Short mmCIF file of C-alpha atoms in Angstrom, two decimals:
data_model
loop_
_atom_site.label_atom_id
_atom_site.label_comp_id
_atom_site.label_asym_id
_atom_site.label_seq_id
_atom_site.Cartn_x
_atom_site.Cartn_y
_atom_site.Cartn_z
CA MET A 1 -17.74 14.78 8.87
CA LYS A 2 -14.74 17.01 8.36
CA ILE A 3 -11.97 17.86 10.82
CA PHE A 4 -10.45 21.29 10.49
CA PRO A 5 -6.62 21.39 10.24
CA SER A 6 -6.23 24.36 12.59
CA LEU A 7 -8.25 22.64 15.29
CA VAL A 8 -6.41 19.36 14.80
CA THR A 9 -3.12 21.16 15.28
CA ALA A 10 -4.32 22.81 18.46
CA LEU A 11 -5.62 19.55 19.83
CA ALA A 12 -2.38 17.76 18.95
CA LEU A 13 -0.28 20.40 20.71
CA GLY A 14 -2.56 20.25 23.71
CA ALA A 15 -2.28 16.47 23.79
CA MET A 16 1.52 16.68 23.66
CA ALA A 17 1.59 19.15 26.52
CA SER A 18 -0.72 16.93 28.51
CA SER A 19 1.39 13.83 27.86
CA LEU A 20 4.62 15.56 28.87
CA SER A 21 3.23 16.84 32.16
CA ALA A 22 0.78 14.11 33.07
CA CYS A 23 3.06 12.15 35.38
CA GLY A 24 3.25 15.08 37.75
CA SER A 25 -0.09 16.77 37.31
CA HIS A 26 -2.76 14.10 37.25
CA SER A 27 -1.76 11.82 40.08
CA SER A 28 0.01 12.23 43.37
CA THR A 29 2.56 9.63 44.48
CA ASN A 30 3.38 7.99 47.76
CA LYS A 31 6.90 7.43 49.10
CA SER A 32 7.39 4.33 46.97
CA GLY A 33 6.45 6.23 43.82
CA ALA A 34 3.19 4.35 43.28
CA GLY A 35 0.22 6.42 42.14
CA THR A 36 -2.86 7.00 44.25
CA SER A 37 -6.42 6.36 43.07
CA GLU A 38 -6.92 9.99 42.06
CA SER A 39 -8.34 10.73 38.64
CA ARG A 40 -5.88 11.13 35.80
CA THR A 41 -5.78 11.36 32.03
CA ILE A 42 -3.42 9.33 29.87
CA THR A 43 -2.70 10.27 26.28
CA VAL A 44 -2.08 7.47 23.79
CA GLN A 45 -0.10 8.20 20.63
CA LEU A 46 -1.85 6.65 17.61
CA PRO A 47 0.25 6.71 14.41
CA ASP A 48 -2.51 5.00 12.42
CA GLY A 49 -5.36 6.99 13.94
CA GLU A 50 -8.21 5.83 16.12
CA ASP A 51 -9.36 2.29 15.37
CA ALA A 52 -11.63 -0.37 16.85
CA PHE A 53 -8.93 -1.48 19.29
CA PHE A 54 -8.36 2.01 20.71
CA THR A 55 -12.08 2.72 20.98
CA ALA A 56 -12.64 -0.53 22.90
CA PHE A 57 -9.61 0.12 25.13
CA GLN A 58 -10.78 3.65 25.91
CA ALA A 59 -14.27 2.47 26.84
CA SER A 60 -13.01 -0.47 28.91
CA VAL A 61 -10.64 1.72 30.94
CA ALA A 62 -13.47 4.14 31.70
CA LYS A 63 -15.74 1.31 32.82
CA LEU A 64 -13.18 -0.58 34.92
CA SER A 65 -11.93 2.58 36.62
CA GLY A 66 -15.36 4.06 37.27
CA GLY A 67 -14.30 7.09 35.24
CA ARG A 68 -11.18 7.80 37.33
CA LEU A 69 -8.89 6.95 34.41
CA THR A 70 -9.47 8.75 31.12
CA ILE A 71 -7.81 7.73 27.87
CA LYS A 72 -7.28 10.37 25.18
CA SER A 73 -5.72 10.07 21.77
CA ASP A 74 -3.10 12.00 19.84
CA THR A 75 -3.30 11.07 16.17
CA ALA A 76 -1.18 13.91 14.79
CA THR A 77 2.23 13.87 16.49
CA TYR A 78 3.40 10.56 14.97
CA ALA A 79 0.89 10.25 12.11
CA SER A 80 1.88 7.39 9.78
CA SER A 81 0.24 9.13 6.81
CA THR A 82 3.57 10.99 6.51
CA GLU A 83 6.34 8.53 5.79
CA ALA A 84 8.73 7.69 8.64
CA HIS A 85 6.85 10.11 10.91
CA GLU A 86 5.94 7.29 13.29
CA LEU A 87 9.44 5.88 13.79
CA PRO A 88 10.57 8.17 16.67
CA LEU A 89 7.68 6.92 18.81
CA VAL A 90 9.57 3.86 20.06
CA ASP A 91 12.51 5.93 21.28
CA ASP A 92 10.29 8.68 22.68
CA LEU A 93 8.36 6.17 24.77
CA LYS A 94 11.56 4.78 26.25
CA ALA A 95 12.79 8.33 26.90
CA ASN A 96 9.52 9.28 28.68
CA LYS A 97 8.72 12.00 26.15
CA VAL A 98 5.22 10.54 25.78
CA GLU A 99 3.07 8.42 28.08
CA MET A 100 1.71 5.62 25.95
CA GLY A 101 1.66 4.59 22.31
CA SER A 102 0.13 2.09 19.95
CA VAL A 103 3.31 1.01 18.17
CA PRO A 104 3.09 -0.93 14.88
CA THR A 105 5.23 -4.05 15.23
CA ARG A 106 7.02 -3.13 12.00
CA ASP A 107 8.59 -0.19 13.86
CA LEU A 108 9.91 -2.47 16.59
CA ALA A 109 11.38 -4.67 13.86
CA ILE A 110 13.07 -1.67 12.24
CA LYS A 111 14.50 -0.68 15.62
CA GLY A 112 16.35 -4.00 15.76
CA TYR A 113 14.17 -6.09 18.06
CA ALA A 114 14.92 -9.59 16.77
CA LYS A 115 11.67 -11.12 18.00
CA PHE A 116 9.62 -8.55 16.13
CA GLN A 117 11.75 -9.04 13.03
CA ALA A 118 10.48 -12.61 13.17
CA VAL A 119 6.88 -11.37 13.36
CA GLN A 120 7.48 -9.41 10.15
CA ALA A 121 9.17 -12.31 8.33
CA PRO A 122 7.89 -12.60 4.73
CA PHE A 123 5.05 -15.11 4.32
CA LEU A 124 5.28 -16.47 7.87
CA LEU A 125 1.94 -15.19 9.22
CA THR A 126 -0.41 -14.75 6.27
CA THR A 127 -4.00 -14.93 7.56
CA VAL A 128 -6.34 -13.11 9.90
CA GLY A 129 -6.62 -16.27 11.99
CA GLN A 130 -2.87 -16.60 12.44
CA THR A 131 -2.51 -12.94 13.37
CA LYS A 132 -5.23 -13.28 16.02
CA ALA A 133 -3.72 -16.54 17.28
CA LEU A 134 -0.35 -14.88 17.88
CA ALA A 135 -1.92 -11.93 19.70
CA ALA A 136 -3.81 -14.31 22.01
CA SER A 137 -0.93 -16.74 22.61
CA SER A 138 1.62 -16.93 25.42
CA GLU A 139 4.23 -16.01 22.82
CA ALA A 140 2.72 -12.51 22.76
CA SER A 141 3.95 -12.01 26.32
CA VAL A 142 7.43 -13.12 25.27
CA LEU A 143 7.40 -10.56 22.48
CA LEU A 144 6.16 -7.74 24.72
CA LYS A 145 8.79 -8.46 27.39
CA SER A 146 11.52 -8.10 24.76
CA ILE A 147 10.76 -4.36 24.47
CA ASP A 148 13.46 -3.24 26.88
CA GLY A 149 13.08 0.13 28.57
CA ALA A 150 9.28 0.26 28.26
CA HIS A 151 6.24 -1.75 29.35
CA GLY A 152 4.24 -3.64 26.73
CA LEU A 153 0.60 -4.21 27.69
CA THR A 154 -0.80 -6.21 24.79
CA LEU A 155 -0.58 -7.07 21.11
CA ALA A 156 -3.62 -6.16 19.03
CA PRO A 157 -4.24 -7.89 15.67
CA LEU A 158 -4.81 -5.68 12.63
CA GLU A 159 -5.35 -6.34 8.92
CA PRO A 160 -2.66 -8.40 7.16
CA ARG A 161 -0.73 -6.56 4.46
CA GLN A 162 -1.75 -7.45 0.92
CA LEU A 163 -0.69 -6.27 -2.52
CA GLU A 164 -2.90 -3.91 -4.48
CA SER A 165 -1.92 -3.46 -8.11
CA THR A 166 -2.82 -1.84 -11.41
CA LYS A 167 -2.46 -5.24 -13.16
CA PRO A 168 -3.26 -8.74 -11.83
CA VAL A 169 -0.34 -10.35 -9.97
CA LEU A 170 -0.30 -14.16 -10.10
CA SER A 171 3.40 -15.05 -10.10
CA VAL A 172 6.95 -13.85 -9.47
CA ALA A 173 7.17 -12.87 -13.14
CA ASP A 174 4.26 -10.43 -12.72
CA LEU A 175 6.35 -8.46 -10.20
CA ALA A 176 9.53 -8.31 -12.26
CA ASP A 177 10.55 -4.64 -12.50
CA ALA A 178 7.32 -3.55 -10.78
CA ARG A 179 7.52 -0.39 -8.70
CA VAL A 180 5.84 -1.09 -5.36
CA ARG A 181 5.08 1.54 -2.75
CA ILE A 182 6.09 0.35 0.71
CA VAL A 183 5.74 1.86 4.14
CA ASP A 184 9.30 2.95 4.98
CA ASN A 185 10.83 -0.29 6.21
CA ASN A 186 14.15 -1.85 5.25
CA LEU A 187 12.82 -5.37 5.89
CA THR A 188 9.97 -4.89 3.41
CA ALA A 189 12.40 -3.32 0.94
CA GLN A 190 14.67 -6.38 1.17
CA MET A 191 11.69 -8.65 0.50
CA PHE A 192 10.65 -6.85 -2.68
CA ASN A 193 14.24 -6.62 -3.88
CA ALA A 194 14.51 -10.39 -3.50
CA ILE A 195 11.37 -10.85 -5.61
CA GLY A 196 12.78 -8.61 -8.35
CA ALA A 197 10.51 -5.62 -7.81
CA THR A 198 11.60 -2.08 -6.98
CA PRO A 199 10.44 -0.91 -3.54
CA VAL A 200 9.43 2.76 -3.44
CA PRO A 201 9.50 4.30 0.06
CA GLY A 202 9.06 7.94 1.03
CA LEU A 203 5.52 8.49 -0.26
CA SER A 204 2.71 9.81 1.90
CA SER A 205 -0.66 8.08 1.62
CA ARG A 206 -1.93 11.05 -0.37
CA ASP A 207 0.86 10.59 -2.94
CA VAL A 208 0.06 6.96 -3.67
CA GLY A 209 -3.20 7.31 -5.63
CA PRO A 210 -1.82 9.81 -8.18
CA ALA A 211 1.35 7.71 -8.56
CA LEU A 212 -0.69 4.58 -9.27
CA LYS A 213 -2.84 6.50 -11.73
CA SER A 214 0.13 7.96 -13.62
CA GLY A 215 2.02 4.67 -13.81
CA ALA A 216 4.83 5.84 -11.54
CA LEU A 217 3.78 2.97 -9.27
CA SER A 218 2.65 -0.52 -10.26
CA ALA A 219 1.41 -1.63 -6.85
CA ALA A 220 1.30 -0.87 -3.13
CA GLU A 221 1.59 -2.99 0.00
CA THR A 222 -1.48 -2.06 1.99
CA SER A 223 -4.70 -3.41 3.51
CA PRO A 224 -8.42 -2.96 2.78
CA THR A 225 -9.12 -0.23 5.34
CA TYR A 226 -6.36 1.99 3.94
CA ILE A 227 -7.46 1.25 0.37
CA THR A 228 -10.94 2.49 1.33
CA GLU A 229 -9.67 5.57 3.16
CA ASN A 230 -7.63 6.65 0.15
CA ALA A 231 -9.86 5.31 -2.68
CA TYR A 232 -6.92 3.43 -4.21
CA GLU A 233 -9.31 0.92 -5.83
CA LYS A 234 -10.24 3.58 -8.38
CA VAL A 235 -6.78 3.40 -9.96
CA ALA A 236 -5.49 -0.02 -8.82
CA PRO A 237 -8.43 -2.44 -8.99
CA TYR A 238 -6.67 -5.74 -8.21
CA LEU A 239 -6.02 -7.05 -4.69
CA SER A 240 -3.99 -10.16 -3.90
CA SER A 241 -5.94 -12.89 -2.12
CA TRP A 242 -2.76 -13.61 -0.16
CA ALA A 243 -0.93 -11.56 2.43
CA MET A 244 2.81 -10.98 2.63
CA PHE A 245 3.07 -10.40 6.36
CA PRO A 246 0.84 -9.50 9.29
CA LYS A 247 0.19 -6.22 10.99
CA LEU A 248 -0.11 -5.96 14.73
CA THR A 249 0.24 -3.09 17.14
CA ALA A 250 1.85 -3.18 20.56
CA LEU A 251 0.29 -1.00 23.25
CA VAL A 252 3.32 0.31 25.14
CA ALA A 253 3.61 2.47 28.27
CA SER A 254 6.62 4.63 29.06
CA PRO A 255 8.67 3.54 32.11
CA GLU A 256 7.90 6.78 33.95
CA LEU A 257 4.16 6.46 33.44
CA TRP A 258 4.16 2.83 34.55
CA SER A 259 6.21 3.56 37.66
CA HIS A 260 3.83 6.34 38.76
CA LEU A 261 0.70 4.21 38.49
CA SER A 262 -0.75 2.34 41.43
CA ALA A 263 -1.09 -1.44 41.30
CA SER A 264 -4.81 -0.97 40.77
CA GLN A 265 -4.32 1.43 37.86
CA ARG A 266 -1.82 -0.91 36.23
CA SER A 267 -4.26 -3.77 36.57
CA ILE A 268 -7.07 -1.74 35.01
CA LEU A 269 -4.95 -0.73 32.02
CA SER A 270 -3.67 -4.28 31.49
CA ARG A 271 -7.11 -5.85 31.72
CA ALA A 272 -8.65 -3.22 29.46
CA ALA A 273 -5.92 -3.65 26.86
CA THR A 274 -6.29 -7.43 26.84
CA ARG A 275 -10.08 -7.22 26.55
CA ALA A 276 -9.87 -4.74 23.70
CA ALA A 277 -7.34 -6.82 21.77
CA ARG A 278 -9.28 -10.06 22.22
CA GLY A 279 -12.56 -8.40 21.29
CA ILE A 280 -11.51 -7.27 17.82
CA ASP A 281 -13.74 -8.97 15.24
CA LEU A 282 -11.21 -8.57 12.47
CA GLY A 283 -12.96 -10.96 10.10
CA SER A 284 -16.27 -9.08 10.19
CA GLN A 285 -14.50 -5.75 9.91
CA LEU A 286 -12.64 -6.90 6.81
CA SER A 287 -15.75 -8.45 5.29
CA GLY A 288 -17.65 -5.17 5.46
CA THR A 289 -14.76 -3.17 4.03
CA LEU A 290 -14.08 -5.65 1.23
CA SER A 291 -17.75 -5.79 0.30
CA LYS A 292 -17.76 -2.03 -0.20
CA LEU A 293 -14.52 -2.16 -2.23
CA CYS A 294 -15.80 -4.96 -4.45
CA ASP A 295 -18.98 -2.97 -5.06
CA ASN A 296 -16.62 -0.28 -6.37
CA GLY A 297 -15.00 -2.66 -8.85
CA LEU A 298 -12.17 -4.23 -6.85
CA VAL A 299 -11.28 -7.79 -7.94
CA ILE A 300 -9.55 -10.39 -5.74
CA VAL A 301 -6.73 -12.18 -7.59
CA ARG A 302 -5.81 -15.71 -6.41
CA PRO A 303 -2.79 -17.56 -7.86
CA SER A 304 -2.24 -21.31 -7.72
CA GLN A 305 -0.71 -22.69 -4.54
CA THR A 306 2.41 -23.65 -6.50
CA ALA A 307 2.83 -20.12 -7.84
CA LEU A 308 2.35 -18.64 -4.37
CA ASN A 309 4.87 -21.05 -2.85
CA ARG A 310 7.43 -19.96 -5.44
CA LEU A 311 6.71 -16.31 -4.73
CA ALA A 312 7.07 -16.89 -0.98
CA ALA A 313 10.33 -18.82 -1.42
CA GLN A 314 11.79 -15.98 -3.47
CA ALA A 315 10.62 -13.36 -0.98
CA ARG A 316 12.16 -15.22 1.95
CA LYS A 317 15.59 -14.82 0.39
CA GLY A 318 15.32 -11.24 1.58
CA GLY A 319 14.47 -12.25 5.15
CA ALA A 320 16.64 -12.05 8.25
CA THR A 321 19.30 -14.72 8.82
CA LYS A 322 20.20 -14.03 12.48
CA PRO A 323 19.83 -17.16 14.66
CA GLU A 324 17.67 -15.36 17.23
CA VAL A 325 15.24 -14.33 14.49
CA ARG A 326 15.05 -17.86 13.09
CA SER A 327 14.48 -19.22 16.58
CA GLU A 328 11.59 -16.83 17.18
CA GLU A 329 10.06 -17.69 13.80
CA LYS A 330 9.84 -21.32 14.94
CA ALA A 331 8.26 -20.25 18.23
CA ILE A 332 5.67 -18.22 16.31
CA GLN A 333 4.91 -21.18 14.07
CA ARG A 334 4.33 -23.38 17.12
CA ALA A 335 2.04 -20.75 18.67
CA THR A 336 -0.05 -20.17 15.55
CA GLY A 337 0.13 -23.34 13.50
CA ALA A 338 1.43 -21.35 10.53
CA THR A 339 3.07 -23.58 7.94
CA SER A 340 2.90 -22.88 4.19
CA PRO A 341 1.62 -19.51 2.94
CA ALA A 342 -2.17 -19.41 2.70
CA LEU A 343 -3.89 -18.53 -0.55
CA ASP A 344 -6.47 -16.39 1.24
CA ALA A 345 -5.62 -13.81 3.90
CA THR A 346 -9.27 -13.84 5.00
CA SER A 347 -12.64 -15.12 3.83
CA PHE A 348 -14.06 -12.98 1.07
CA PRO A 349 -17.68 -11.79 0.94
CA GLU A 350 -19.97 -13.06 -1.81
CA THR A 351 -19.99 -9.63 -3.42
CA CYS A 352 -16.30 -10.04 -4.31
CA THR A 353 -15.15 -11.72 -7.50
CA VAL A 354 -12.14 -14.01 -7.00
CA ALA A 355 -10.23 -14.48 -10.26
CA THR A 356 -7.58 -17.15 -10.86
CA SER A 357 -6.21 -15.80 -14.14
CA ALA A 358 -5.24 -12.41 -15.49
CA ALA A 359 -7.87 -12.62 -18.22
CA ALA A 360 -10.64 -13.46 -15.73
CA ALA A 361 -9.55 -10.65 -13.41
CA LYS A 362 -9.60 -8.05 -16.18
CA LYS A 363 -12.96 -9.27 -17.44
CA ALA A 364 -14.44 -9.11 -13.93
CA HIS A 365 -13.16 -5.57 -13.42
CA ALA A 366 -14.55 -4.43 -16.76
CA ALA A 367 -17.94 -5.91 -15.90
CA ALA A 368 -17.91 -4.27 -12.46
CA ALA A 369 -16.99 -0.90 -13.94
CA GLN A 370 -19.89 -1.21 -16.38
CA SER A 371 -22.37 -2.17 -13.65
CA THR A 372 -21.34 0.72 -11.43
CA SER A 373 -21.60 3.34 -14.16
CA PHE A 374 -23.41 6.48 -13.08
CA THR A 375 -26.54 7.74 -14.84
CA HIS A 376 -27.00 11.50 -14.72
CA ARG A 377 -30.49 12.98 -14.52
CA GLY A 378 -31.74 16.44 -13.64
CA GLY A 379 -30.54 18.71 -16.40
CA SER A 380 -27.80 21.30 -16.06
CA SER A 381 -28.25 22.52 -12.47
CA ILE A 382 -29.02 21.14 -9.04
CA PRO A 383 -32.41 22.43 -7.84
CA ASP A 384 -32.18 24.82 -4.89
CA GLY A 385 -33.52 23.36 -1.68
CA THR A 386 -32.86 21.64 1.64
CA TYR A 387 -31.49 18.10 1.34
CA VAL A 388 -31.28 15.53 4.14
CA THR A 389 -29.61 12.11 4.46
CA LYS A 390 -28.79 9.79 7.36
CA ASP A 391 -25.64 7.66 7.65
CA THR A 392 -25.50 4.82 10.16
CA ALA A 393 -22.57 3.73 12.30
CA LYS A 394 -22.34 0.67 10.02
CA ASP A 395 -22.04 2.92 6.96
CA PHE A 396 -19.05 4.65 8.57
CA HIS A 397 -17.43 1.41 9.72
CA ASP A 398 -17.87 -0.15 6.26
CA GLY A 399 -16.15 2.95 4.91
CA GLY A 400 -13.16 2.38 7.20
CA GLN A 401 -14.17 4.93 9.86
CA THR A 402 -13.77 4.00 13.54
CA GLY A 403 -13.68 5.98 16.76
CA PRO A 404 -16.23 7.77 18.95
CA ASP A 405 -17.40 10.19 16.25
CA TRP A 406 -18.40 7.26 14.04
CA ASN A 407 -20.24 5.08 16.55
CA LYS A 408 -23.55 6.91 16.21
CA ASP A 409 -25.94 7.50 13.32
CA VAL A 410 -25.56 11.01 11.91
CA THR A 411 -28.17 13.06 10.03
CA TRP A 412 -26.84 15.60 7.54
CA THR A 413 -28.70 18.66 6.29
CA TRP A 414 -27.53 20.65 3.27
CA VAL A 415 -29.08 23.87 2.09
CA LEU A 416 -28.18 24.57 -1.56
CA HIS A 417 -29.18 27.95 -2.94
CA GLY A 418 -27.80 30.18 -5.66
CA GLY A 419 -24.39 28.54 -5.80
CA ARG A 420 -23.82 28.52 -2.03
CA PHE A 421 -24.20 25.64 0.40
CA HIS A 422 -24.52 25.31 4.17
CA GLU A 423 -23.98 21.96 5.89
CA LYS A 424 -24.83 20.87 9.43
CA GLN A 425 -25.00 17.54 11.23
CA THR A 426 -26.96 16.01 14.10
CA PRO A 427 -25.38 15.10 16.47
CA ASP A 428 -22.56 17.60 16.09
CA TYR A 429 -19.09 17.47 17.66
CA PRO A 430 -16.65 20.23 18.70
CA ASP A 431 -14.20 19.40 15.88
CA GLN A 432 -16.85 19.24 13.16
CA GLY A 433 -19.29 21.58 11.38
CA PRO A 434 -21.32 23.39 10.47
CA VAL A 435 -19.49 24.37 7.29
CA SER A 436 -20.31 26.42 4.24
CA GLY A 437 -18.99 27.38 0.84
CA THR A 438 -19.82 27.63 -2.84
CA TYR A 439 -20.45 25.05 -5.54
CA THR A 440 -20.11 25.04 -9.30
CA VAL A 441 -21.91 22.66 -11.64
CA LYS A 442 -20.44 21.60 -15.00
CA GLY A 443 -22.55 18.99 -16.69
CA GLU A 444 -22.83 15.88 -14.52
CA LYS A 445 -20.08 17.05 -12.14
CA VAL A 446 -20.32 19.44 -9.21
CA THR A 447 -17.38 20.88 -7.29
CA PHE A 448 -17.86 21.97 -3.68
CA HIS A 449 -15.48 24.77 -2.59
CA TYR A 450 -15.31 25.23 1.19
CA ASP A 451 -14.93 28.72 2.61
CA PRO A 452 -11.23 29.44 3.34
CA GLU A 453 -11.56 29.49 7.14
CA PHE A 454 -12.31 25.76 7.17
CA GLY A 455 -9.04 24.80 5.46
CA LEU A 456 -10.68 21.99 3.44
CA THR A 457 -9.85 20.93 -0.11
CA ASP A 458 -12.33 21.06 -2.97
CA GLU A 459 -14.48 17.97 -3.48
CA VAL A 460 -15.70 16.79 -6.89
CA VAL A 461 -18.63 14.39 -7.37
CA LYS A 462 -21.04 13.37 -10.10
CA TRP A 463 -24.66 14.28 -9.35
CA SER A 464 -28.12 13.21 -10.38
CA PHE A 465 -31.53 14.53 -9.32
CA TYR A 466 -34.57 12.28 -9.85
CA GLN A 467 -37.91 11.87 -8.03
CA ASN A 468 -36.95 14.47 -5.42
CA GLN A 469 -33.68 12.69 -4.53
CA LEU A 470 -30.12 13.87 -5.09
CA THR A 471 -27.49 11.13 -5.53
CA PHE A 472 -23.72 11.45 -5.83
CA GLN A 473 -20.82 9.39 -7.11
CA VAL A 474 -17.37 10.31 -5.82
CA VAL A 475 -14.87 11.61 -8.38
CA SER A 476 -12.19 13.33 -6.27
CA VAL A 477 -12.74 13.47 -2.50
CA ASP A 478 -9.73 13.20 -0.16
CA ASP A 479 -11.57 12.71 3.11
CA SER A 480 -12.73 9.10 3.61
CA ALA A 481 -15.66 10.14 5.82
CA SER A 482 -16.85 12.56 3.15
CA ARG A 483 -16.91 9.72 0.63
CA VAL A 484 -19.32 7.86 2.89
CA ILE A 485 -21.44 10.97 3.40
CA TYR A 486 -21.78 11.62 -0.33
CA SER A 487 -22.48 8.11 -1.53
CA ALA A 488 -23.90 5.87 1.23
CA HIS A 489 -27.51 6.99 0.65
CA PRO A 490 -29.49 9.41 -1.54
CA TRP A 491 -30.24 12.91 -0.28
CA THR A 492 -33.96 13.73 -0.11
CA ARG A 493 -35.19 17.26 -0.77
CA THR A 494 -37.49 18.32 2.05
CA ASP A 495 -38.86 21.64 0.73
#
């Protein structure tokens, strides 16, 4: 399922125009400035793209409002895939340049909010359970109220940030002189400097994989969904069992939007946001993603508790020292029960190997790489024909895809003939196919070249044809949805 750049740009510009004019065009106001019950559309800025929280919020608002309130997304204007692109969102919300945004708490910390600096403190909140506990606690309201000049609706828990590396990391010594990609954040940079590593900001998500492969990077602070979306496990096969800090997002409304809503509309948005945040099954989501990654050769690396405690103590030397930050850290500990850093950020599925030494981790990865080797059959060319496969909503979710386009099963039909291909899907969506192009086969690899009007990059996969089924193994495919489409199930020739 491929989104065309030209259409994305048009949609993003349309969403921006809608968000800038919505306060005056979608709802009339009475003398007190409160909105009426007329229908209106609200655009939410999503730096990290549509996720399970946004999808649930969108659906809940529609249900609670009887369709009078519509929630739309803008994933392009502040896209976090480009470094530091998301940072202006906090200021733009307060300045009423946009209506609503899902703001990563790291951005609020960077902007100087002391309470959110405490949330991002190294090795304070280190598990899925603790992250969820904070989001559901009364302390979450305290945090949201500290966002002056805007209205915070809820905190939504997301995946804790772990360390993915090209070599197993089990101690402080393993990070000495390591070059670690970080999301642009001075607090994270201070933490890695304290450990003795070199933080590397300024890289887009697309830059990270090649840098890990070339050795320009040793590791990256990330989480399983983003590893899956960018196929980092192919070049950095070791993931820390522990997390360095949590990730949450604050759903924030601009002051102008909030003031123009009626009491009923405010209530609907608040209730929907709370329901969506509380309904996130983060553990199951992570389990599915990790299972897929481990099938691809990823190995979980778990140090001893003593080694982790030493690592955490060193990292905390780079933490904030302001009294208000320290005070909030204690409040967060009381709200979540967080004490010493946990060895495991989440429970790991049985398909994952958890190694407690560098030798065991390397051996496990070598064995996984051997077991996932691809066997080519079918000669030197792919037989012409019509090929069909069906991907389920679970396939997409396990591949890190969320949002309305991924909540239904999709059937794909490819016609391959004479070096050209045509692709269509059922159901189809306005921002999707059909698409077409050419393909070239060289041995066990095939490269699909999309026609220029689609603006899509070439995709390279290994192929095999046996017993009327075409199977693929991803070699170089940028789009995370495409990786699911190629490899989730075999393609059956129907003619």
